[in-house]
Every structure is written in C-alpha cells, then in structure tokens.
C-alpha cells in the first residue's frame, strides 16, 4: 500500500521546506505533519519522507526511533501522558498513575482494546508548578487528584 | 498571585503575547535603539550588564556573542533554546506564552548584534499549545513590520522560525539541539569547534536560552549598569526562579539574583505545607546536588552556589520536606538521566544504567552496604569522561545526595528503611 497524505498536509510540507537552506532539516517538521494526520508514523511513510528530504530511509527510521513523541503504532484516541519525574513524584504522581491504571484497567504503556485510551509514563513536561500533572493529547492538566481524574474520565466515556 | 514587580513578570501578567499590550509598555523601543547603535556597541552593552546564560551554564552572554567571526562569508544563525527539559524548570513556558514579544524583541537585538538574518526557535515538542501562541505572536510581528525584510523600517532583515522538537531531553544540550534542527537524531557533537565558529549547517551560530534573550531589550533600554547593579559583581539582574515540590505556592518568581534560597522558599513560595521542616533543596534543576536545610541562606546565584558544590543551573528549585525518602528521589532522578542518555559514550550509557539498577534494587529492599560506595565509584567514573555534560548531570546528583545524606542510603542498605534520626545530631556526634 502506498502512502497517502491529504492536500492540506502536502501544502504544509511545501511551506516547511522554505524555512531551511537544507532539505534534511525538514525531517522532524514533516514527521509531525504525518503524525498529526495519521495519529502515528506508518512504516510506508519512511520511504516517502526519505525521498522528500533526499536521505536514505534508514536515516528517517533512526530519527523516528530516537524521539519519544513519534509513535510507530496506532495509539488510543485519548493519550494520557502522566509525568513521573521528581517534582510530580514529590506531589504524588505514583498514586495518580495507579488510580488511572485501575480506572482504565490497563497498565501504563498499554492501549485499551477499544483503542480509546493509552497511558504512558513520561519525564518532566516543564509544568512542575501544577504537579502532579499530565498531558492529555495536546493539553496540560494539573494539579491532578483522584477526583479530578474521575471527572475527566466521566467526560470522555 | 505572584509579584507584580520585576522585569518580565509584569509583562507575563499583562499578556504580552499580544502586540498592543507590549507596545503599551514601551515594547520594541529597545530594538529601535539597538538598530541605531553599531553591533559592537550592542555587544559591549550586554557584556557590561553581566547578563549570564540562564539555560543553565551561566556563560556571559555578551562574551559569547563576541566569539562570532566578524564579516563571516557564511551566514550566521541565532538559535533560541526553548527545549526546557531539565526537571524542575518551567519558566520559559511563561515567556513564550505571555511575554512573547519581549522574546521576539530580544531575538531582533541579538541577531543584529551577531549579524544573523535567520533565527530558529527550537521548542520542545510537547509544548504544542505553547508553540501555537508563539507562532501567532511571530505572525503578528511580521504583519506589523517588526520582522521580515525591513525590521521596524530599518535596513535590517530578519526571519524567525519555530522548530518543534519531538521528545528528547538531550536536545536541550546545544550541539544535540543543532543536530536535531538539521534533521538528525540528537547526538551531541564533540567541542571544539564551538557553535559560534561552526554550528548550524556548519555556519557560525549562537545558541541562547529564551529567558536570556528576553532580558536583552531591557538592558538596552535601561542601560547595562541598571541591570548589573541588581546583581553581584559577576552576575547581573534578576531571573525567573521556578519553585516546585513541597511548597505552598509552587510557581515562577522573578527576583534579583542576590535573593537567598530561604527567602525564595518562605517569603515567596509560601513555605512548606503543614509547616513541616525541610530535608533537602535542589537549587538549579534536578542535576544540581541538593543542599541541607541549614544551608539555605545562600544567594541563589551561579558563583555562590558553586562555592557550596552545587549549581544555580536553570533556576529550578525543588523543595523536599522532612518526610521525603531521598532514596526514592535519587532513584527517580537517576532513572531520568539513564532514560535520556543518548547512548553515544560508554561511561554515560552504561554508568547511568548501573546506577539506575542499583538504586532500584536498594529501593526494593535488596540493597547491600557496598552499594553505597559502588554508586559513588560509578558516578566518579562518569564525571568528566563523556562527550557532553549529560554524563556529569547524571553523576552529580548521585555524588551530591551521598555526600550530604549518606545516612539515608546506608539506612536503606542496612535496615531496609528510611533514616529516622536527626541529621544535625548525628553530625554533631561524629
Ligand atoms: C543535557 C543538557 C540539557 C540542557 N537543556 C537545556 C534546556 O532545556 N534549555 C536551555 O536553554 N539550555 C539547556 N542546556 C544548556 C545549553 O547547552 C546551552 O548552554 C544554553 O542553551 C546556552 O544558552 P544561554 O547561554 O543563554 O544559557 C542543556 C545542557 C545540557 C548539557
Ligand atoms: S554524555 Fe551521555 S548524553 Fe552526552 S553524548 Fe555521551 S552518551 Fe550522549
Ligand atoms: S516533574 Fe512533572 S512536570 Fe516537571
């Protein structure tokens, strides 16, 4: 199956190239565009990006695997990325993660069978003032409590 | 609510991601002034202000700018470091979303001083919403003739682009950041050559932290002396302290660099919840060695903290109350650096892995007393033996916690529980 991209995404990619004197510098921004449209980076995207930036596909793969934000498999519609680094830890991140795991009946690192929820433990997100906190898709939420988690889940069910 | 005094805080509180709000407060007057000076005069002014890099290393900003070769035949780049990933640090987020135009003005002045016509802002990938705000403010600056072919109507052109990272702490290290910007995995480069000579796309490049640049307009506007006089002999001004952990009012506080840790924690961040005592304070992001409660009357400033064997770093102050298990905290901290090691050099890759494993073993109650010395040996073996300072950043907390709180770790190794005596008493007895 060949790799498909919407016209909107293609337009964005064209604009990206104008920002850099070298094509390869567009690699990360292009991968972001692809992930935004597909929810992850499908394997077929690798040769596609490689051709665009004029690098061998293995270099693209290397980049995808290096950065934690690039997903190589589809993940849940709602991605709970809970911070477990020092400031969040001091304010009870561990309990928050356990509560979320119990409520969703999945462990961190897993996706629910209905593809609705994924939990990932992540490192400091630069929001320690609202510890314990998480990123739910694109948004930062904190300080978290069990009640707040329950409230959020109720809205998403 | 945080204070309304200061330099950047009043802008943050009056929504200076919107051009009009920034203009109402005299915005972009400093850039006009700078563009009528010579680049060397601008560099001299910044140098005299004692502004030091607020990304963590504290290198004098003006001096760094002066390293860029004059009349380079290659283009010169300014790269703004908004990776903000050192645990305990969250100040740049406020600047890019609320004092956005001060950052843009700082970028204009810095670019003019070093002869750059292109600036890239490298922002951590997780800051999705924050990047949107930043992009909007930049667009507003273009639409109003502040950026582009003729900056503020003068004969100076500047393009500013936002480049998003994708989740990798190491990309905050300046050479890893440049690799990442070039579209590669973030593996730090050997130095020299330093970026000022050979940086982005092999061209002269200055990398500066967001906060460092945001102060530049005010130095130009009010003069170097004004900024220098707020600080010490070698560090000027104020900075944004990030206070987190066990405090009543976690948040960002802008204070002169002569402010002590005790004042920051008790007078500004509201003290410790439940009036508990403090056990430890990490003064400059999680890689800086912790201090004890009786050491907090020190100015939270580069040189003063260095004298105590720790660092002012990124200004991330993490407070831990008396009930904190420091074995847990060091384990979490070491896990972070292990996870973020790029794996390029053996001492860092292997050493952080071993330390992570030993600490986890101790935490599960299977520690041995030899583990404490062993941790120290591994950490010492990393120090100074790696390509980039991440290795040191992983080793310093291990050495630091063991130096000041060794009893805590010995207690876990010997008795499988937290140390329950008073440190002061134990020290007095020994
Ligand atoms: C492992 C590591 C991570 C770093 N992370 C950051 C960061 O997130 N933000 C930052 O501004 N500087 C960071 N730095 C410091 C940069 O390498 C560089 O010194 C700084 O961006 C220079 O700007 P300044 O002089 O204005 O501080 C990091 C350094 C190391 C070794
Ligand atoms: S010290 Fe660690 S992070 Fe830095 S280059 Fe070596 S392996 Fe990579
Ligand atoms: S430690 Fe969780 S956001 Fe910083």
Coordinates of C-alpha atoms and ligand atoms in Angstrom, one line a residue:
Chain A
X1 CA 0.0 0.0 0.0
X2 CA 1.4 3.3 -0.9
X3 CA 1.5 6.2 1.5
X4 CA -1.3 8.8 1.3
X5 CA -1.4 12.3 2.6
X6 CA -4.1 15.0 2.4
X7 CA -3.7 18.0 0.2
X8 CA -3.6 20.2 3.4
X9 CA -0.7 18.2 4.8
X10 CA 1.1 18.4 1.4
X11 CA 0.7 22.2 1.4
X12 CA 2.1 22.4 4.9
X13 CA 5.1 20.3 3.9
X14 CA 5.8 22.6 0.9
X15 CA 5.8 25.6 3.3
X16 CA 8.2 23.8 5.7
X17 CA 10.9 23.5 3.1
X18 CA 11.0 27.2 2.6
X19 CA 12.3 27.7 6.2
X20 CA 15.6 25.8 5.8
X21 CA 18.6 26.0 3.4
X22 CA 18.9 22.2 3.5
X23 CA 16.1 19.7 2.8
X24 CA 17.1 17.3 5.6
X25 CA 16.2 19.9 8.3
X26 CA 12.6 19.5 7.3
X27 CA 12.6 15.9 8.6
X28 CA 11.1 16.5 12.1
X29 CA 8.5 19.0 11.0
X30 CA 7.4 16.6 8.2
X31 CA 7.1 13.8 10.7
X32 CA 5.0 16.0 12.9
X33 CA 2.6 16.7 10.0
X34 CA 2.3 13.0 9.2
X35 CA 1.7 12.0 12.8
X36 CA -0.9 14.8 13.1
X37 CA -2.9 13.4 10.1
X38 CA -2.4 9.6 10.8
X39 CA -2.1 9.6 14.6
X40 CA 1.2 7.7 14.2
X41 CA 4.0 7.3 11.6
X42 CA 3.1 4.3 9.4
X43 CA 6.0 2.3 8.1
X44 CA 5.2 3.3 4.5
X45 CA 5.8 6.9 5.5
X46 CA 9.6 6.2 5.9
X47 CA 10.5 5.9 2.1
X48 CA 8.1 8.8 1.4
X49 CA 9.8 11.2 3.8
X50 CA 13.2 9.8 2.7
X51 CA 12.5 10.8 -0.9
X52 CA 11.3 14.3 0.2
X53 CA 14.4 15.1 2.2
X54 CA 16.8 13.2 -0.1
X55 CA 18.2 10.9 2.5
X56 CA 18.2 7.0 2.8
X57 CA 15.1 5.6 4.5
X58 CA 17.3 4.2 7.3
X59 CA 18.1 7.7 8.4
X60 CA 14.4 8.5 8.7
X61 CA 13.8 5.4 10.7
X62 CA 16.7 6.3 13.0
X63 CA 15.0 9.7 13.7
X64 CA 11.6 8.2 14.3
X65 CA 13.0 5.7 16.9
X66 CA 15.2 8.4 18.6
X67 CA 12.4 10.8 19.6
X68 CA 9.8 9.6 22.1
X69 CA 6.9 11.6 20.6
X70 CA 6.9 9.7 17.4
X71 CA 4.6 6.7 17.6
X72 CA 5.2 3.7 15.3
X73 CA 1.9 2.1 16.1
X74 CA -1.6 3.5 16.4
X75 CA -2.4 4.6 20.0
X76 CA -5.6 5.4 21.8
X77 CA -7.8 8.3 20.9
X78 CA -7.1 9.7 24.3
X79 CA -3.4 9.6 25.3
X80 CA -2.7 10.1 29.0
X81 CA 0.9 11.0 29.4
X82 CA 1.5 11.2 33.1
X83 CA 4.7 12.8 34.4
X84 CA 6.6 10.6 36.9
X85 CA 9.7 12.9 37.3
X86 CA 10.9 14.4 40.6
X87 CA 8.6 17.3 41.2
X88 CA 5.5 15.3 40.2
X89 CA 6.7 12.4 42.2
X90 CA 7.0 14.6 45.3
X91 CA 3.4 15.6 44.9
X92 CA 2.0 12.0 44.4
X93 CA 2.5 11.1 40.8
X94 CA 2.7 7.4 41.7
X95 CA -0.8 7.3 43.2
X96 CA -2.2 9.2 40.2
X97 CA -0.7 6.7 37.8
X98 CA -2.1 3.8 39.9
X99 CA -5.5 5.3 40.1
X100 CA -5.6 5.9 36.3
X101 CA -4.4 2.3 35.6
X102 CA -7.1 0.9 37.9
X103 CA -9.8 3.1 36.4
X104 CA -8.9 2.3 32.8
X105 CA -8.0 -1.3 33.5
X106 CA -4.7 -1.0 31.6
X107 CA -1.1 -0.6 32.7
X108 CA 1.0 2.3 31.7
X109 CA 2.5 1.6 28.2
X110 CA -0.8 -0.1 27.1
X111 CA -3.8 0.8 25.0
X112 CA -7.3 -0.3 25.8
X113 CA -8.9 -2.9 23.5
X114 CA -11.4 -0.4 22.1
X115 CA -8.4 1.8 21.1
X116 CA -9.8 4.6 23.2
X117 CA -7.2 5.1 25.9
X118 CA -3.4 4.9 26.2
X119 CA -1.4 5.5 29.3
X120 CA 2.3 6.4 29.1
X121 CA 4.5 7.5 31.9
X122 CA 6.7 10.4 30.7
X123 CA 9.5 12.5 32.0
X124 CA 9.2 16.1 33.2
X125 CA 7.0 18.1 30.9
X126 CA 8.1 21.5 32.1
X127 CA 5.0 22.1 34.2
X128 CA 6.2 21.2 37.7
X129 CA 4.2 24.1 39.2
X130 CA 1.0 22.1 38.5
X131 CA 2.4 18.8 39.8
X132 CA 1.2 16.1 39.7
X133 CA 0.3 16.7 36.1
X134 CA -0.3 15.0 32.8
X135 CA -0.6 15.8 29.1
X136 CA -3.9 14.7 27.7
X137 CA -3.4 14.8 23.9
X138 CA -2.2 18.4 23.4
X139 CA -3.3 19.8 26.7
X140 CA -1.5 20.1 30.1
X141 CA -3.7 19.3 33.1
X142 CA -2.8 19.6 36.8
X143 CA -2.6 19.5 39.7
X144 CA -4.2 16.1 39.5
X145 CA -6.2 14.3 42.2
X146 CA -8.1 11.1 42.1
X147 CA -11.3 13.1 41.9
X148 CA -10.0 15.2 39.0
X149 CA -9.1 12.0 37.1
X150 CA -12.6 10.6 37.7
X151 CA -14.1 13.8 36.5
X152 CA -12.1 13.8 33.3
X153 CA -12.9 10.1 32.6
X154 CA -16.6 10.8 33.1
X155 CA -16.4 13.4 30.4
X156 CA -14.6 11.1 28.0
X157 CA -16.7 8.0 28.5
Chain B
X1 CA -0.7 35.6 42.8
X2 CA 2.9 36.1 42.0
X3 CA 4.5 39.5 42.4
X4 CA 3.9 42.4 40.0
X5 CA 7.4 43.8 40.4
X6 CA 10.3 42.8 38.2
X7 CA 11.1 43.0 34.6
X8 CA 9.4 40.1 32.8
X9 CA 6.8 39.3 35.4
X10 CA 4.7 42.5 34.7
X11 CA 4.7 41.6 31.0
X12 CA 3.7 38.0 31.8
X13 CA 0.8 39.3 33.9
X14 CA -0.3 41.7 31.2
X15 CA -0.5 39.2 28.4
X16 CA 2.4 40.4 26.2
X17 CA 1.8 37.7 23.7
X18 CA -0.5 40.4 22.2
X19 CA 1.4 43.1 20.4
X20 CA -0.7 46.0 21.6
X21 CA -0.2 45.1 25.2
X22 CA 3.5 45.0 24.7
X23 CA 3.5 48.3 22.8
X24 CA 1.6 49.9 25.6
X25 CA 4.5 49.1 27.9
X26 CA 7.1 50.6 25.6
X27 CA 7.7 47.4 23.5
X28 CA 10.1 47.5 20.6
X29 CA 11.6 50.9 21.6
X30 CA 14.8 49.0 22.7
X31 CA 15.1 47.3 19.3
X32 CA 14.8 50.6 17.5
X33 CA 17.5 52.0 19.8
X34 CA 19.8 48.9 19.2
X35 CA 19.4 49.2 15.4
X36 CA 20.7 52.7 15.6
X37 CA 23.8 51.6 17.5
X38 CA 26.7 49.6 16.0
X39 CA 26.6 45.8 16.6
X40 CA 29.8 46.1 18.7
X41 CA 28.1 48.7 20.9
X42 CA 25.2 46.4 21.5
X43 CA 27.5 43.5 22.4
X44 CA 29.5 45.8 24.7
X45 CA 26.4 46.9 26.5
X46 CA 25.2 43.3 27.1
X47 CA 28.7 42.4 28.2
X48 CA 28.8 45.2 30.8
X49 CA 25.4 44.2 32.1
X50 CA 26.8 40.9 33.4
X51 CA 23.9 39.0 31.8
X52 CA 24.7 35.3 32.1
X53 CA 23.2 32.4 30.2
X54 CA 20.0 31.3 32.0
X55 CA 19.7 28.0 30.3
X56 CA 21.9 26.5 33.0
X57 CA 25.6 27.1 32.2
X58 CA 25.7 30.7 33.2
X59 CA 28.2 31.7 30.4
X60 CA 28.4 35.5 30.0
X61 CA 26.1 36.3 27.1
X62 CA 28.0 39.3 25.6
X63 CA 31.3 37.4 25.6
X64 CA 29.7 34.5 23.8
X65 CA 28.3 36.9 21.1
X66 CA 31.8 38.4 20.6
X67 CA 33.1 34.9 19.5
X68 CA 31.2 35.1 16.2
X69 CA 33.7 35.8 13.5
X70 CA 33.3 39.3 12.0
X71 CA 32.4 39.6 8.3
X72 CA 31.9 35.8 8.0
X73 CA 31.5 34.7 4.4
X74 CA 28.9 32.2 5.7
X75 CA 25.5 33.1 7.1
X76 CA 25.3 33.5 10.8
X77 CA 22.4 31.9 12.8
X78 CA 20.7 32.6 16.1
X79 CA 19.2 29.6 17.7
X80 CA 16.9 30.0 20.6
X81 CA 16.9 27.2 23.1
X82 CA 13.3 26.5 24.3
X83 CA 13.8 22.9 24.9
X84 CA 13.1 23.5 28.6
X85 CA 13.5 19.9 29.8
X86 CA 15.7 20.0 33.0
X87 CA 13.4 18.6 35.6
X88 CA 12.1 21.4 37.9
X89 CA 12.3 24.0 35.2
X90 CA 9.2 25.7 33.7
X91 CA 9.9 29.4 33.3
X92 CA 10.5 29.6 29.5
X93 CA 6.9 28.4 29.0
X94 CA 5.7 31.6 30.7
X95 CA 7.9 33.8 28.5
X96 CA 6.9 32.2 25.2
X97 CA 3.2 32.3 26.0
X98 CA 2.9 35.6 28.0
X99 CA 6.0 37.7 27.4
X100 CA 6.3 36.5 23.8
X101 CA 7.0 39.9 22.3
X102 CA 9.9 40.6 24.7
X103 CA 11.5 37.4 23.4
X104 CA 10.9 38.4 19.8
X105 CA 12.5 41.8 20.6
X106 CA 15.4 40.1 22.3
X107 CA 15.8 37.9 19.2
X108 CA 15.9 41.0 17.0
X109 CA 18.6 42.7 19.1
X110 CA 20.7 39.6 19.4
X111 CA 20.5 38.8 15.7
X112 CA 21.5 42.3 14.8
X113 CA 24.5 42.2 17.2
X114 CA 25.9 38.9 15.8
X115 CA 24.9 39.6 12.2
X116 CA 22.2 36.9 11.8
X117 CA 19.3 37.2 9.4
X118 CA 17.7 33.9 10.3
X119 CA 16.7 32.8 13.8
X120 CA 15.3 29.4 14.8
X121 CA 13.4 28.8 18.0
X122 CA 13.8 25.2 19.0
X123 CA 10.8 24.4 21.2
X124 CA 10.3 21.1 23.0
X125 CA 7.7 19.0 21.1
X126 CA 5.3 18.6 24.0
X127 CA 4.7 22.4 24.1
X128 CA 2.0 22.1 21.4
X129 CA -0.3 24.8 22.6
X130 CA 2.6 27.0 23.7
X131 CA 4.1 26.8 20.2
X132 CA 0.8 27.9 18.7
X133 CA 0.8 31.1 20.8
X134 CA 4.4 31.7 19.9
X135 CA 3.6 31.2 16.1
X136 CA 0.7 33.7 16.4
X137 CA 2.9 36.4 18.0
X138 CA 5.6 35.9 15.4
X139 CA 2.9 36.3 12.7
X140 CA 1.7 39.4 14.4
X141 CA 5.2 40.8 14.3
X142 CA 5.5 40.1 10.6
X143 CA 2.2 41.7 9.9
X144 CA 3.3 44.8 11.7
X145 CA 6.7 45.3 10.0
X146 CA 8.6 44.1 13.1
X147 CA 10.1 41.1 11.4
X148 CA 10.8 40.5 7.7
X149 CA 12.7 42.4 5.1
X150 CA 12.9 45.7 6.9
X151 CA 12.8 45.2 10.7
X152 CA 11.0 48.2 12.2
X153 CA 11.5 50.1 9.0
X154 CA 15.3 49.9 9.3
X155 CA 17.8 48.4 6.9
X156 CA 18.0 45.0 8.6
X157 CA 16.2 41.9 7.6
X158 CA 15.3 39.0 9.9
X159 CA 13.3 35.8 9.6
X160 CA 12.2 33.9 12.7
X161 CA 11.0 30.3 12.5
X162 CA 9.6 27.9 15.1
X163 CA 11.1 24.4 15.0
X164 CA 9.5 21.8 17.1
X165 CA 11.5 19.0 18.8
X166 CA 9.9 15.6 19.4
X167 CA 10.7 14.4 22.9
X168 CA 14.4 14.1 23.9
X169 CA 15.9 15.9 26.9
X170 CA 19.4 15.7 25.3
X171 CA 18.2 18.1 22.6
X172 CA 18.5 20.9 25.2
X173 CA 22.3 20.4 25.0
X174 CA 23.3 22.9 22.4
X175 CA 25.1 20.7 19.9
X176 CA 22.5 17.9 20.2
X177 CA 19.9 20.7 19.5
X178 CA 21.8 21.7 16.3
X179 CA 21.9 18.1 15.1
X180 CA 18.2 17.8 15.8
X181 CA 17.5 21.0 13.9
X182 CA 19.4 19.6 11.0
X183 CA 17.0 16.7 10.9
X184 CA 19.1 14.1 12.7
X185 CA 18.9 12.2 15.9
X186 CA 20.1 14.3 18.8
X187 CA 23.6 13.1 19.3
X188 CA 25.9 15.8 20.9
X189 CA 28.9 16.9 18.9
X190 CA 32.5 17.0 20.1
X191 CA 33.6 20.5 21.1
X192 CA 35.6 22.3 19.7
X193 CA 34.6 23.5 17.2
X194 CA 32.2 25.6 19.3
X195 CA 28.9 26.6 17.7
X196 CA 30.0 30.2 17.5
X197 CA 32.5 29.1 14.9
X198 CA 30.8 26.1 13.4
X199 CA 27.2 25.5 14.4
X200 CA 24.0 25.1 12.5
X201 CA 24.6 23.9 8.9
X202 CA 28.4 24.3 9.7
X203 CA 27.9 28.1 10.0
X204 CA 28.7 30.4 12.9
X205 CA 25.8 30.0 15.4
X206 CA 24.8 31.5 18.7
X207 CA 22.6 29.4 20.9
X208 CA 20.8 31.2 23.7
X209 CA 18.2 30.3 26.2
X210 CA 14.7 32.0 25.9
X211 CA 15.0 33.8 29.3
X212 CA 18.5 35.1 28.5
X213 CA 17.2 36.8 25.3
X214 CA 14.0 38.1 26.9
X215 CA 16.2 40.3 29.3
X216 CA 18.2 41.8 26.4
X217 CA 15.7 44.6 25.4
X218 CA 15.6 45.9 29.0
X219 CA 19.3 46.0 29.2
X220 CA 19.4 48.1 26.0
X221 CA 16.5 50.3 27.2
X222 CA 17.6 50.9 30.8
X223 CA 21.4 50.5 30.4
X224 CA 23.9 47.9 31.4
X225 CA 24.5 49.5 34.8
X226 CA 20.9 49.3 35.8
X227 CA 20.9 45.5 35.2
X228 CA 24.4 44.9 36.7
X229 CA 23.6 46.8 39.9
X230 CA 20.7 44.4 40.7
X231 CA 23.1 41.5 41.0
X232 CA 26.6 40.6 42.2
X233 CA 29.9 41.6 40.8
X234 CA 29.8 38.9 38.2
X235 CA 26.1 38.2 37.7
X236 CA 23.6 40.8 36.8
X237 CA 19.9 41.3 37.1
X238 CA 17.1 39.2 38.2
X239 CA 16.0 35.9 36.9
X240 CA 12.9 33.7 37.0
X241 CA 13.0 31.1 39.7
X242 CA 10.9 28.0 39.3
X243 CA 9.8 26.7 42.7
X244 CA 8.2 23.2 42.9
X245 CA 7.9 20.2 45.2
X246 CA 6.8 20.7 48.8
X247 CA 5.9 24.4 48.9
X248 CA 2.5 26.0 49.4
X249 CA 2.7 28.2 46.3
X250 CA 4.6 26.5 43.6
X251 CA 5.3 28.8 40.6
X252 CA 7.6 31.2 38.9
X253 CA 9.1 34.1 40.9
X254 CA 11.2 36.9 39.4
X255 CA 13.8 38.1 41.9
X256 CA 17.2 39.7 42.0
X257 CA 20.0 37.0 41.8
X258 CA 21.1 38.1 45.3
X259 CA 17.9 36.6 46.8
X260 CA 18.6 33.7 49.1
X261 CA 17.0 30.2 48.8
X262 CA 15.4 30.7 52.2
X263 CA 13.7 33.9 51.1
X264 CA 12.5 32.4 47.8
X265 CA 11.0 29.4 49.6
X266 CA 9.5 31.0 52.6
X267 CA 8.7 34.6 51.6
X268 CA 7.7 34.0 48.0
X269 CA 6.7 30.4 47.6
X270 CA 4.7 30.3 50.8
X271 CA 6.8 27.8 52.8
X272 CA 6.3 24.1 53.3
X273 CA 2.8 22.6 53.5
X274 CA 1.8 21.6 57.1
X275 CA 4.7 23.7 58.4
X276 CA 6.9 20.7 58.0
X277 CA 10.7 21.1 58.1
X278 CA 12.8 21.0 55.0
X279 CA 15.0 18.0 54.4
X280 CA 16.6 18.9 51.1
X281 CA 16.5 21.6 48.4
X282 CA 17.7 21.1 44.9
X283 CA 18.7 24.6 43.8
X284 CA 19.1 24.6 40.0
X285 CA 17.2 21.7 38.2
X286 CA 17.5 18.0 39.1
X287 CA 21.1 17.7 38.0
X288 CA 22.3 20.1 40.7
X289 CA 23.4 18.5 44.0
X290 CA 20.9 19.1 46.9
X291 CA 21.5 21.3 49.9
X292 CA 20.5 20.7 53.5
X293 CA 18.0 22.8 55.4
X294 CA 20.8 24.6 57.3
X295 CA 22.4 25.8 54.0
X296 CA 19.6 27.9 52.6
X297 CA 20.9 31.3 53.5
X298 CA 22.9 31.4 50.3
X299 CA 22.1 33.6 47.3
X300 CA 20.5 31.6 44.5
X301 CA 23.2 32.7 42.2
X302 CA 25.9 31.0 40.0
X303 CA 29.1 31.7 42.0
X304 CA 27.6 31.5 45.5
X305 CA 26.1 28.1 44.8
X306 CA 29.2 26.8 43.1
X307 CA 31.1 27.6 46.3
X308 CA 28.8 25.1 48.0
X309 CA 29.5 22.5 45.4
X310 CA 26.2 22.8 43.6
X311 CA 24.7 24.9 40.8
X312 CA 22.3 27.7 40.1
X313 CA 21.7 26.0 36.8
X314 CA 18.3 26.6 35.2
X315 CA 16.8 28.2 38.3
X316 CA 14.6 25.1 39.1
X317 CA 14.3 25.0 42.9
X318 CA 12.9 21.7 44.2
X319 CA 11.9 21.6 47.8
X320 CA 11.6 18.3 49.8
X321 CA 10.1 18.1 53.3
X322 CA 11.3 16.1 56.2
X323 CA 9.2 13.1 55.3
X324 CA 10.7 12.6 51.8
X325 CA 12.5 9.4 51.1
X326 CA 15.7 10.5 49.4
X327 CA 16.4 7.1 48.0
X328 CA 13.2 7.3 46.1
X329 CA 14.1 10.8 44.9
X330 CA 17.6 9.8 43.7
X331 CA 16.2 6.7 42.0
X332 CA 13.6 8.8 40.1
X333 CA 16.3 11.4 39.3
X334 CA 18.8 8.8 38.1
X335 CA 16.2 6.9 36.1
X336 CA 15.6 10.2 34.2
X337 CA 19.2 10.6 33.2
X338 CA 19.5 7.0 32.2
X339 CA 16.4 7.2 30.1
X340 CA 17.7 10.4 28.4
X341 CA 21.3 9.3 27.8
X342 CA 21.8 9.3 24.0
X343 CA 24.0 6.2 24.4
X344 CA 26.9 7.7 22.4
X345 CA 29.6 7.3 25.1
X346 CA 30.1 4.2 27.2
X347 CA 30.6 5.8 30.7
X348 CA 27.3 7.6 30.4
X349 CA 25.3 4.9 28.7
X350 CA 26.5 2.0 31.0
X351 CA 27.1 4.1 34.1
X352 CA 23.6 5.6 34.3
X353 CA 22.2 2.1 33.7
X354 CA 24.2 0.6 36.5
X355 CA 23.3 3.4 38.9
X356 CA 19.6 3.1 38.0
X357 CA 19.7 -0.7 38.6
X358 CA 21.5 -0.4 41.9
X359 CA 19.2 2.3 43.2
X360 CA 16.1 0.3 42.2
X361 CA 17.5 -2.8 43.9
X362 CA 18.0 -0.8 47.1
X363 CA 14.5 0.6 46.8
X364 CA 13.1 -2.9 46.6
X365 CA 14.8 -3.7 49.9
X366 CA 17.6 -5.8 48.5
X367 CA 20.4 -3.3 48.8
X368 CA 23.8 -4.1 50.3
X369 CA 26.0 -1.7 52.2
X370 CA 28.7 -1.9 49.4
X371 CA 26.1 -0.5 47.0
X372 CA 26.7 3.0 48.5
X373 CA 30.4 3.0 47.7
X374 CA 29.8 1.4 44.4
X375 CA 27.3 4.1 43.4
X376 CA 30.0 6.7 44.3
X377 CA 32.6 4.9 42.2
X378 CA 30.4 4.6 39.1
X379 CA 29.4 8.3 39.4
X380 CA 33.1 9.4 39.8
X381 CA 33.9 7.3 36.7
X382 CA 31.4 9.2 34.6
X383 CA 32.4 12.7 35.7
X384 CA 34.5 14.4 33.1
X385 CA 34.7 11.3 30.8
X386 CA 31.9 12.0 28.4
X387 CA 31.3 13.9 25.2
X388 CA 28.6 16.2 26.6
X389 CA 27.7 17.3 30.1
X390 CA 24.7 14.9 30.5
X391 CA 27.1 12.4 31.9
X392 CA 28.1 14.9 34.6
X393 CA 24.4 15.8 35.1
X394 CA 23.7 12.2 36.0
X395 CA 26.7 11.8 38.2
X396 CA 26.4 15.0 40.2
X397 CA 23.1 14.2 42.0
X398 CA 24.4 10.7 42.9
X399 CA 27.6 12.2 44.4
X400 CA 25.7 15.1 45.9
X401 CA 23.0 13.1 47.7
X402 CA 25.6 10.7 49.0
X403 CA 27.8 13.5 50.2
X404 CA 25.1 15.2 52.2
X405 CA 22.7 12.5 53.1
X406 CA 24.8 9.3 53.1
X407 CA 23.0 8.1 56.3
X408 CA 19.7 7.9 54.4
X409 CA 21.2 5.5 51.8
X410 CA 23.1 3.5 54.4
X411 CA 20.0 3.1 56.4
X412 CA 18.1 1.7 53.4
X413 CA 21.0 -0.7 52.6
X414 CA 21.4 -1.9 56.2
X415 CA 17.9 -1.7 57.7
X416 CA 15.6 -1.5 54.6
X417 CA 14.0 1.7 55.9
X418 CA 14.3 5.4 55.9
X419 CA 16.8 7.0 58.3
X420 CA 14.8 8.3 61.3
X421 CA 17.4 10.3 63.3
X422 CA 18.1 14.0 63.2
X423 CA 20.9 14.9 60.8
X424 CA 22.2 17.7 62.9
X425 CA 22.5 15.4 65.9
X426 CA 24.2 12.7 64.0
X427 CA 26.7 15.2 62.5
X428 CA 27.4 16.7 65.9
X429 CA 28.0 13.2 67.4
X430 CA 30.5 12.2 64.7
Ligands
LIG1 C1 22.0 17.8 29.0 C2 21.8 19.2 28.8 C3 20.5 19.7 28.7 C4 20.3 21.1 28.5 N1 19.0 21.6 28.4 C5 18.8 22.9 28.2 C6 17.5 23.4 28.0 O1 16.5 22.6 28.1 N2 17.3 24.7 27.8 C7 18.4 25.6 27.7 O2 18.2 26.7 27.5 N3 19.6 25.1 27.9 C8 19.9 23.8 28.1 N4 21.2 23.3 28.2 C9 22.3 24.3 28.1 C10 22.7 24.5 26.6 O3 23.6 23.5 26.2 C11 23.3 25.9 26.4 O4 24.3 26.1 27.3 C12 22.3 27.1 26.5 O5 21.2 26.9 25.7 C13 23.0 28.3 26.1 O6 22.2 29.4 26.3 P1 22.4 30.5 27.4 O7 23.9 30.9 27.4 O8 21.6 31.6 27.1 O9 22.1 29.8 28.7 C14 21.4 22.0 28.4 C15 22.7 21.5 28.6 C16 22.9 20.1 28.8 C17 24.2 19.6 28.9
LIG2 S1 27.4 12.1 27.9 FE1 25.6 10.7 27.6 S2 24.1 12.1 26.6 FE2 26.1 13.1 26.3 S3 26.9 12.4 24.4 FE3 27.7 10.9 25.9 S4 26.1 9.3 26.0 FE4 25.2 11.0 24.9
LIG3 S1 8.4 16.9 37.2 FE1 6.4 16.6 36.3 S2 6.3 18.4 35.1 FE2 8.2 18.6 35.9

